[in-house]
mmCIF file of C-alpha atoms in Angstrom:
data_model
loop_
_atom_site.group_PDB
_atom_site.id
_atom_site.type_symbol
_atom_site.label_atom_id
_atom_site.label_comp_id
_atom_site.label_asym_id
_atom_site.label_seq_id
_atom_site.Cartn_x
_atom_site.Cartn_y
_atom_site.Cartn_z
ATOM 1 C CA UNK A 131 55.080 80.718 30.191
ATOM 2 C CA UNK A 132 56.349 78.996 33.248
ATOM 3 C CA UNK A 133 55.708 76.103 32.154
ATOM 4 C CA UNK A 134 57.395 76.390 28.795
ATOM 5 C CA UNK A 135 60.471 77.827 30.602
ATOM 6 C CA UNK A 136 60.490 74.525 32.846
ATOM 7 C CA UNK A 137 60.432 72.830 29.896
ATOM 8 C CA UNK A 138 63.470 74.183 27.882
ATOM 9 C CA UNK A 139 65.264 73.581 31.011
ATOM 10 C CA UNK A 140 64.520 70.391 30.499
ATOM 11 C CA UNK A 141 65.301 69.771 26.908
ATOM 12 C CA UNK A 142 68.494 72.259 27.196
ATOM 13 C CA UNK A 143 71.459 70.886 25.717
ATOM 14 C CA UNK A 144 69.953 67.267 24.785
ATOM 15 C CA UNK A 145 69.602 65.995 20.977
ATOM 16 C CA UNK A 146 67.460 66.840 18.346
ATOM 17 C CA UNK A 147 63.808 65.847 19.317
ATOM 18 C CA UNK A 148 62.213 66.001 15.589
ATOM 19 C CA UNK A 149 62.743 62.402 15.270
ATOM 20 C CA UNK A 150 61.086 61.217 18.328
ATOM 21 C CA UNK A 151 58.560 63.380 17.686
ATOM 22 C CA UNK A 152 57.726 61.894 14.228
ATOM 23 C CA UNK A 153 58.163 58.086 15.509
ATOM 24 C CA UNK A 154 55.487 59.234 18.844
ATOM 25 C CA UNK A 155 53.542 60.618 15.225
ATOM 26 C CA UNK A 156 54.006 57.328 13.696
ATOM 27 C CA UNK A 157 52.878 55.258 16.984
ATOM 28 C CA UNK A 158 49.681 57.343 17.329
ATOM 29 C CA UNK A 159 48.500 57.017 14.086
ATOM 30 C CA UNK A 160 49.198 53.149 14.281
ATOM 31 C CA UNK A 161 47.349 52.990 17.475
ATOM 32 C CA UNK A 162 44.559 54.604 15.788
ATOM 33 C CA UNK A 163 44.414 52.144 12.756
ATOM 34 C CA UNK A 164 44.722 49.071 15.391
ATOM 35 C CA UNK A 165 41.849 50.703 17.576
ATOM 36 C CA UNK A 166 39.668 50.832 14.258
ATOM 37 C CA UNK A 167 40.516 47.249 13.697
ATOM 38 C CA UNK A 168 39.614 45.930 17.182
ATOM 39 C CA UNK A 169 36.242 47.802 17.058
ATOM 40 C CA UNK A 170 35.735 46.127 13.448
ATOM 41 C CA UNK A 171 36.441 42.868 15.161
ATOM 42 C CA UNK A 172 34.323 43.487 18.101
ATOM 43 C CA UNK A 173 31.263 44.380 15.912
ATOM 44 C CA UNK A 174 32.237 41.362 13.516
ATOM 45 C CA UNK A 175 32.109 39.040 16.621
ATOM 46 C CA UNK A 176 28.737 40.318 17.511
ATOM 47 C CA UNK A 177 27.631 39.685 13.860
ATOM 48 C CA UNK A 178 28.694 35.959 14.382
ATOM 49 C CA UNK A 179 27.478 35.095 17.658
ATOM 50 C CA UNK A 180 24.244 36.148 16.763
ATOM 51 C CA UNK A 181 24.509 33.754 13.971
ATOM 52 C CA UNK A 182 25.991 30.739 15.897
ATOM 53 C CA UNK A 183 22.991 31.264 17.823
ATOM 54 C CA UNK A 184 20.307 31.379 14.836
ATOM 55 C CA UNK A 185 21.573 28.256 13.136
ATOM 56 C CA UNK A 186 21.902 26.778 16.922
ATOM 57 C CA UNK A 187 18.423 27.228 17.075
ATOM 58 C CA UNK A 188 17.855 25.270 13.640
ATOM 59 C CA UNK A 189 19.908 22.776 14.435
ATOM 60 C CA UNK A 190 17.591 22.280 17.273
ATOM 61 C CA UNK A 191 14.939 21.802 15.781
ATOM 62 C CA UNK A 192 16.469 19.595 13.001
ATOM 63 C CA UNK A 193 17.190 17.674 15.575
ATOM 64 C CA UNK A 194 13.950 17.212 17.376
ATOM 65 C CA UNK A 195 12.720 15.745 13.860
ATOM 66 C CA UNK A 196 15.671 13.940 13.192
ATOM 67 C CA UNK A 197 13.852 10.347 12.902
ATOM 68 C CA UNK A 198 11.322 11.560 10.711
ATOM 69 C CA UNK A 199 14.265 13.114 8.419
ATOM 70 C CA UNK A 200 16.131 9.645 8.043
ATOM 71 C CA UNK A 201 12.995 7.795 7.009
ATOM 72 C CA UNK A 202 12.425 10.501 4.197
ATOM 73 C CA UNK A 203 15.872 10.195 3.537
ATOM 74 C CA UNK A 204 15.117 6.265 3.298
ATOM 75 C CA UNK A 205 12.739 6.584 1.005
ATOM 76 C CA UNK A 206 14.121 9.134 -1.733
ATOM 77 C CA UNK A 207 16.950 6.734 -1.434
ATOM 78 C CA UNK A 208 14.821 4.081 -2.802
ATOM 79 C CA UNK A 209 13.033 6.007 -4.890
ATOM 80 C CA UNK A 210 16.073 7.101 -6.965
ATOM 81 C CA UNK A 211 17.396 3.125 -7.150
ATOM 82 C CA UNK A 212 13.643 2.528 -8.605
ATOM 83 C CA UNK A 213 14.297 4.926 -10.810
ATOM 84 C CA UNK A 214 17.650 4.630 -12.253
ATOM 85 C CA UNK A 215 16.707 0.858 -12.195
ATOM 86 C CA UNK A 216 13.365 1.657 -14.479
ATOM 87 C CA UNK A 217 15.377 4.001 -16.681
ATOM 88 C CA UNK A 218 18.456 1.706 -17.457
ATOM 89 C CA UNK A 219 16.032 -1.059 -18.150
ATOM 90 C CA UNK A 220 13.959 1.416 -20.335
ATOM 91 C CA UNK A 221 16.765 2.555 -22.162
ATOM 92 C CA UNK A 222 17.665 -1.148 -23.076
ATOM 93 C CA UNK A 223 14.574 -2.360 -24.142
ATOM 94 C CA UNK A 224 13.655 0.461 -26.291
ATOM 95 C CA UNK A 225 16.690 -0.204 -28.374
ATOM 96 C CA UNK A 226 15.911 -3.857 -28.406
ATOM 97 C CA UNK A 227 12.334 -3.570 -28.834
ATOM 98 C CA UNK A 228 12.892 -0.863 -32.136
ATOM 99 C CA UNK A 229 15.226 -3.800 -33.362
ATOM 100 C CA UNK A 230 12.768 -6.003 -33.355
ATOM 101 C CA UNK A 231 10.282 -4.028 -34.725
ATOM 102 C CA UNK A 232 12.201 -3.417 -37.520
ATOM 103 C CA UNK A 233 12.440 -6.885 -38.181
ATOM 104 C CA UNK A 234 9.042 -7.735 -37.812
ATOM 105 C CA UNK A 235 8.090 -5.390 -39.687
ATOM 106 C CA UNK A 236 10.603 -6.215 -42.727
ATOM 107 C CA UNK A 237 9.209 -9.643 -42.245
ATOM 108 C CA UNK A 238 5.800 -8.824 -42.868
ATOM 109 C CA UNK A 239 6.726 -6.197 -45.812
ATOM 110 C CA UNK A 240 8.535 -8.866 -47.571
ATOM 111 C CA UNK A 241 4.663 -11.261 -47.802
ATOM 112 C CA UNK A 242 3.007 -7.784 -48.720
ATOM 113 C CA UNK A 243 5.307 -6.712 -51.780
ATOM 114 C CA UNK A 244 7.099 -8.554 -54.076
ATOM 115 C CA UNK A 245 10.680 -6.483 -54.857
ATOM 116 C CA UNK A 246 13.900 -5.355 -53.877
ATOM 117 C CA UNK A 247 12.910 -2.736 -50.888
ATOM 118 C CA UNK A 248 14.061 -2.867 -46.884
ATOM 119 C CA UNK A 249 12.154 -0.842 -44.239
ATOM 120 C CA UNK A 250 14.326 1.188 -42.213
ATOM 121 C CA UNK A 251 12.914 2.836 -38.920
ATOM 122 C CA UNK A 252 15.081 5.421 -37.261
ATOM 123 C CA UNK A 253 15.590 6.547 -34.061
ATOM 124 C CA UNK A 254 12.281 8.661 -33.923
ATOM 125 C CA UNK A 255 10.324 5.637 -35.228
ATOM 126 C CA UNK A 256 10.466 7.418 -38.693
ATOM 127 C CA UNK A 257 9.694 4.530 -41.341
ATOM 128 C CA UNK A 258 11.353 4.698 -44.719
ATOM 129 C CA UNK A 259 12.090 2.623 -47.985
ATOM 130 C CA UNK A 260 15.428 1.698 -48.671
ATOM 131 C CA UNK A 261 16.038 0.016 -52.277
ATOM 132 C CA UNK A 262 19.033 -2.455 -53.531
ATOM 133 C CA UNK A 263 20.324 -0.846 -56.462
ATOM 134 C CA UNK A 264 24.073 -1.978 -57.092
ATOM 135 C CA UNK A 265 25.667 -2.839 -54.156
ATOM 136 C CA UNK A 266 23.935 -0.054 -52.058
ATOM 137 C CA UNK A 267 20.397 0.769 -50.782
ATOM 138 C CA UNK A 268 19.092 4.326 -51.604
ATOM 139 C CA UNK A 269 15.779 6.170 -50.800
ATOM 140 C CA UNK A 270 13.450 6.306 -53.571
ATOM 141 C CA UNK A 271 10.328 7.937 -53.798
ATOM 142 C CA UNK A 272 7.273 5.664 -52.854
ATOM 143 C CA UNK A 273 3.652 5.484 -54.672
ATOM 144 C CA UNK A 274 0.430 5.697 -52.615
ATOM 145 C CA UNK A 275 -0.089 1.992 -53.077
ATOM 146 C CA UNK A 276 3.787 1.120 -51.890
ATOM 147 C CA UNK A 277 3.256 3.817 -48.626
ATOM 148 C CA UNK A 278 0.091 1.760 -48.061
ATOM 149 C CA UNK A 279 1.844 -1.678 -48.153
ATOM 150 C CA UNK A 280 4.476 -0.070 -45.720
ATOM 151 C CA UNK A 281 2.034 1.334 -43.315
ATOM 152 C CA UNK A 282 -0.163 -2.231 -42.818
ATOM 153 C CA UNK A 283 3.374 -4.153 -42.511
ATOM 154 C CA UNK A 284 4.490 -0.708 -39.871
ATOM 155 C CA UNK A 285 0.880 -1.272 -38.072
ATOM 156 C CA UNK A 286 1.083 -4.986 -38.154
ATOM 157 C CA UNK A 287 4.463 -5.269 -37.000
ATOM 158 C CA UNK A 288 3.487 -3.381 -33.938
ATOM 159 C CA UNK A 289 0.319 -5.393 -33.384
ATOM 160 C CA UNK A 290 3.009 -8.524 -33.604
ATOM 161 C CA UNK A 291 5.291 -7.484 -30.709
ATOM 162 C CA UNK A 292 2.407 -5.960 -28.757
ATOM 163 C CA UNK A 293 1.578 -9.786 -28.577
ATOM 164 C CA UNK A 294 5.032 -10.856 -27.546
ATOM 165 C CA UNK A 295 6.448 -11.099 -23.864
ATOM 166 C CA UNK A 296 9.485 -9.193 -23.569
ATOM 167 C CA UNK A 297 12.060 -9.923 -20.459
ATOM 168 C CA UNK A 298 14.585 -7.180 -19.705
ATOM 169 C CA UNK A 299 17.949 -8.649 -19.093
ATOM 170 C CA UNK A 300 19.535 -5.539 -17.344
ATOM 171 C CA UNK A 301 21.393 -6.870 -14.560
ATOM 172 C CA UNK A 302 20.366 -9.544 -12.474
ATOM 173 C CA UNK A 303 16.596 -8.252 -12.267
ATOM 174 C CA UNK A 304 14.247 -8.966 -14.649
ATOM 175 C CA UNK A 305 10.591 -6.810 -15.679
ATOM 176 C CA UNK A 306 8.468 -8.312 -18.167
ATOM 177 C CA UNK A 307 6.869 -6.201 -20.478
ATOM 178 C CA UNK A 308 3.738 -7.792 -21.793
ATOM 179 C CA UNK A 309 -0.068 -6.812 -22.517
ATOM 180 C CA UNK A 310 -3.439 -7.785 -23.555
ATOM 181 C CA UNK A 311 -4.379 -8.936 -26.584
ATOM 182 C CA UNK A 312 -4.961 -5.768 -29.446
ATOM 183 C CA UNK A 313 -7.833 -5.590 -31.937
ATOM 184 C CA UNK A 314 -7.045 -4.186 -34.967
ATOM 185 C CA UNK A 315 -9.244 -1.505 -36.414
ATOM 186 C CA UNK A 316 -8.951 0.128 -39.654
ATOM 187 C CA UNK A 317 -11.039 2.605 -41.939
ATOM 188 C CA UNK A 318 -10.772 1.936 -45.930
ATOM 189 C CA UNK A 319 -7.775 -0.138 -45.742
ATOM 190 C CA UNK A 320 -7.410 -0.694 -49.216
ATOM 191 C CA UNK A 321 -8.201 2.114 -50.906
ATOM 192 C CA UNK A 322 -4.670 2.732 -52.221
ATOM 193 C CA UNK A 323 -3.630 -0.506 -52.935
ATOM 194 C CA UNK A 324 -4.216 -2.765 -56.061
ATOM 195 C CA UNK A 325 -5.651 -5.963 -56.510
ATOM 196 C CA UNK A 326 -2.027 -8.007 -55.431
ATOM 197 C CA UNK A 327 -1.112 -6.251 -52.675
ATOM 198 C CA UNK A 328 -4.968 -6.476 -51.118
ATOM 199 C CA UNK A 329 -4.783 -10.196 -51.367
ATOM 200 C CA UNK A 330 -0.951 -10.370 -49.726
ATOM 201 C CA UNK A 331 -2.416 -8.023 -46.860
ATOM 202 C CA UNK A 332 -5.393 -9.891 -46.300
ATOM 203 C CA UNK A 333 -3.543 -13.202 -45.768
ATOM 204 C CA UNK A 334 -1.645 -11.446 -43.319
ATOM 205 C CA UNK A 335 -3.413 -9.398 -41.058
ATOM 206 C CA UNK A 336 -5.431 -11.865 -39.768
ATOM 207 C CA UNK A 337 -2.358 -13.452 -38.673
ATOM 208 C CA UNK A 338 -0.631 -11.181 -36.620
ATOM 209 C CA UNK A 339 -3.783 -9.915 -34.561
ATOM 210 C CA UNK A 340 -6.282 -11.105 -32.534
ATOM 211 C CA UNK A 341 -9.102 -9.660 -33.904
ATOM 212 C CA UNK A 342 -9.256 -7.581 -36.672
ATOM 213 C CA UNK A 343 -12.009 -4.657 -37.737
ATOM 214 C CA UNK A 344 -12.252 -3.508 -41.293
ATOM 215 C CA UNK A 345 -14.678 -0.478 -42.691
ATOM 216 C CA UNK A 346 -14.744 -0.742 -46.117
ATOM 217 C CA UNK A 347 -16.355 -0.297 -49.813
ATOM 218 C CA UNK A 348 -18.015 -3.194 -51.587
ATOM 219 C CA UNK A 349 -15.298 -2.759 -54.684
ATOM 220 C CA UNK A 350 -12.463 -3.515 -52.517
ATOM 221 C CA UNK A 351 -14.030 -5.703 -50.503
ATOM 222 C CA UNK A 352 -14.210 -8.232 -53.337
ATOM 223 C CA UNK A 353 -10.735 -8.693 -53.622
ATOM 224 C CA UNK A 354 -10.069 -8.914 -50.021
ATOM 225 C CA UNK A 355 -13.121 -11.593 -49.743
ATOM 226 C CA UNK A 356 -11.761 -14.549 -51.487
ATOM 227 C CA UNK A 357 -8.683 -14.452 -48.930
ATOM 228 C CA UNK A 358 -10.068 -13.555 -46.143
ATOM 229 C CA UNK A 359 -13.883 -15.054 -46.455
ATOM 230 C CA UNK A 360 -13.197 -18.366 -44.420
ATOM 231 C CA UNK A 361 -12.145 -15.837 -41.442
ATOM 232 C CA UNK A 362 -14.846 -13.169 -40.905
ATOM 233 C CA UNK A 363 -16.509 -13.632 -37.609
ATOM 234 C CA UNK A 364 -19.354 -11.025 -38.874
ATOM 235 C CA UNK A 365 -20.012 -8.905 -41.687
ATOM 236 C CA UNK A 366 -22.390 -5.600 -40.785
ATOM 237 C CA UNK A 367 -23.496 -2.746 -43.731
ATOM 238 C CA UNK A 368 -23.511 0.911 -42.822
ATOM 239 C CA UNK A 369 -27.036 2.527 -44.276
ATOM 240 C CA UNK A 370 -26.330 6.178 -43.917
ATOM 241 C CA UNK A 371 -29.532 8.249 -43.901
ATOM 242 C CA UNK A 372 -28.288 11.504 -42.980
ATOM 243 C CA UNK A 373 -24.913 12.983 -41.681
ATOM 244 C CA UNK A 374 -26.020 12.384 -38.346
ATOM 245 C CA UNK A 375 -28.135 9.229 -38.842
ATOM 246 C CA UNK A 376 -26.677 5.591 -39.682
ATOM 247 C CA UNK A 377 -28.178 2.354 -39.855
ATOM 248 C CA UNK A 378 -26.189 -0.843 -38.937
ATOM 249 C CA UNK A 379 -27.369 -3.864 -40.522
ATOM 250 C CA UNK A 380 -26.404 -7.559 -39.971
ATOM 251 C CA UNK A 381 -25.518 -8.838 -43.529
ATOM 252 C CA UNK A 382 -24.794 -12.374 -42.582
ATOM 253 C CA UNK A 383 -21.148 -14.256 -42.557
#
């Protein structure tokens, strides 16, 4: 009580005090907010140093392998040149080499059969018929002989540019693309085709391959004979016994 009497001696005929006590109100509960803040920050700094010093300690050792880093480094560099070098150069010769296909392939086609049809080959290597009617080509149906005619000139055309050198001209580096000579092996050839078209595919196949294997029946070897006669290196028959047995008999040239 004495102490409250000391007081309101004190305070006796001054102002109002409500206001000062709101803004000391206002100051305390600021200094509170700042004091959570700081310990926030505090703990946040903790946080931080701990991780300066974790990466510090990868850096380290980063650092002690440094040397073996930059010659990996070296070599993925080279690696990706090798490779964007071998893909640019693949992605130019494939369209040149399907060009050329094409054409070797029309070329041959157009000593098989005797008309008015184009071989197209698309992007996928898909081979089709186109035919000149009017003044535009259209896809017609094809007969088993005419899809055999297409597939031997398809077959032989790639036999033909398997035999050819090709030189990539992508920049100022060159890679040759070239191989060993392909035999050509085929099973009842001319079963499909007529008597024509067996002597226009004889005549060529022995032209566009090194060596070339035929299995086939005595009927349509007959027709193929007369071209192709002068050519055969050897001439074996097939005796078959049983489905697992099968005798192979020299039958002269």
């Amino acid at each position: 009580q004495d102490e409250v009497d000391e007081i309101s001696k004190k305070i006796k005929g001054k102002k109002d005090m409500r206001k000062y006590e709101e803004e000391l109100n206002d100051v305390k509960a600021r200094l509170r907010d700042l004091n959570k803040k700081k310990d926030g920050l505090i703990h946040e700094d903790g946080a931080c140093s701990s991780e300066i010093e974790r990466f510090q300690k990868i850096y380290d050792r980063q650092v002690s392998v440094s040397d073996k880093n930059k010659q990996v480094m070296t070599y993925i560099k080279y690696a990706e040149e090798v490779y964007n070098w071998i893909q640019s150069s693949y992605m130019e010769k494939e369209i040149v080499i399907r060009e050329k296909l094409e054409a070797n392939v029309n070329n041959i086609f157009s000593k098989m059969y005797h008309g008015r049809r184009k071989v197209v080959i698309d992007e996928k290597y898909r081979v089709s018929l186109l035919t000149a009617y009017a003044d535009e080509q259209v896809k017609t149906d094809e007969s088993k002989g005419l899809e055999t005619v297409k597939n031997f000139a398809f077959i032989a055309g790639l036999v033909e540019l398997a035999r050819e050198q090709i030189i990539s001209k992508a920049g100022s580096d060159s890679m040759a693309l070239s191989s060993e000579p392909y035999p050509l092996v085929m099973d009842a050839p001319f079963s499909n085709a007529d008597e024509k078209h067996v002597s226009n595919i004889s005549t060529i196949l022995p032209e566009v391959a090194e060596q070339v294997i035929m299995f086939v029946m005595e009927k349509d070897w007959k027709y193929a004979e007369t071209v192709m006669a002068k050519k055969v290196g050897g001439k074996y028959m097939l005796n078959k016994q049983t489905e697992t047995l099968t005798y192979i008999k020299e039958s002269g040239r």
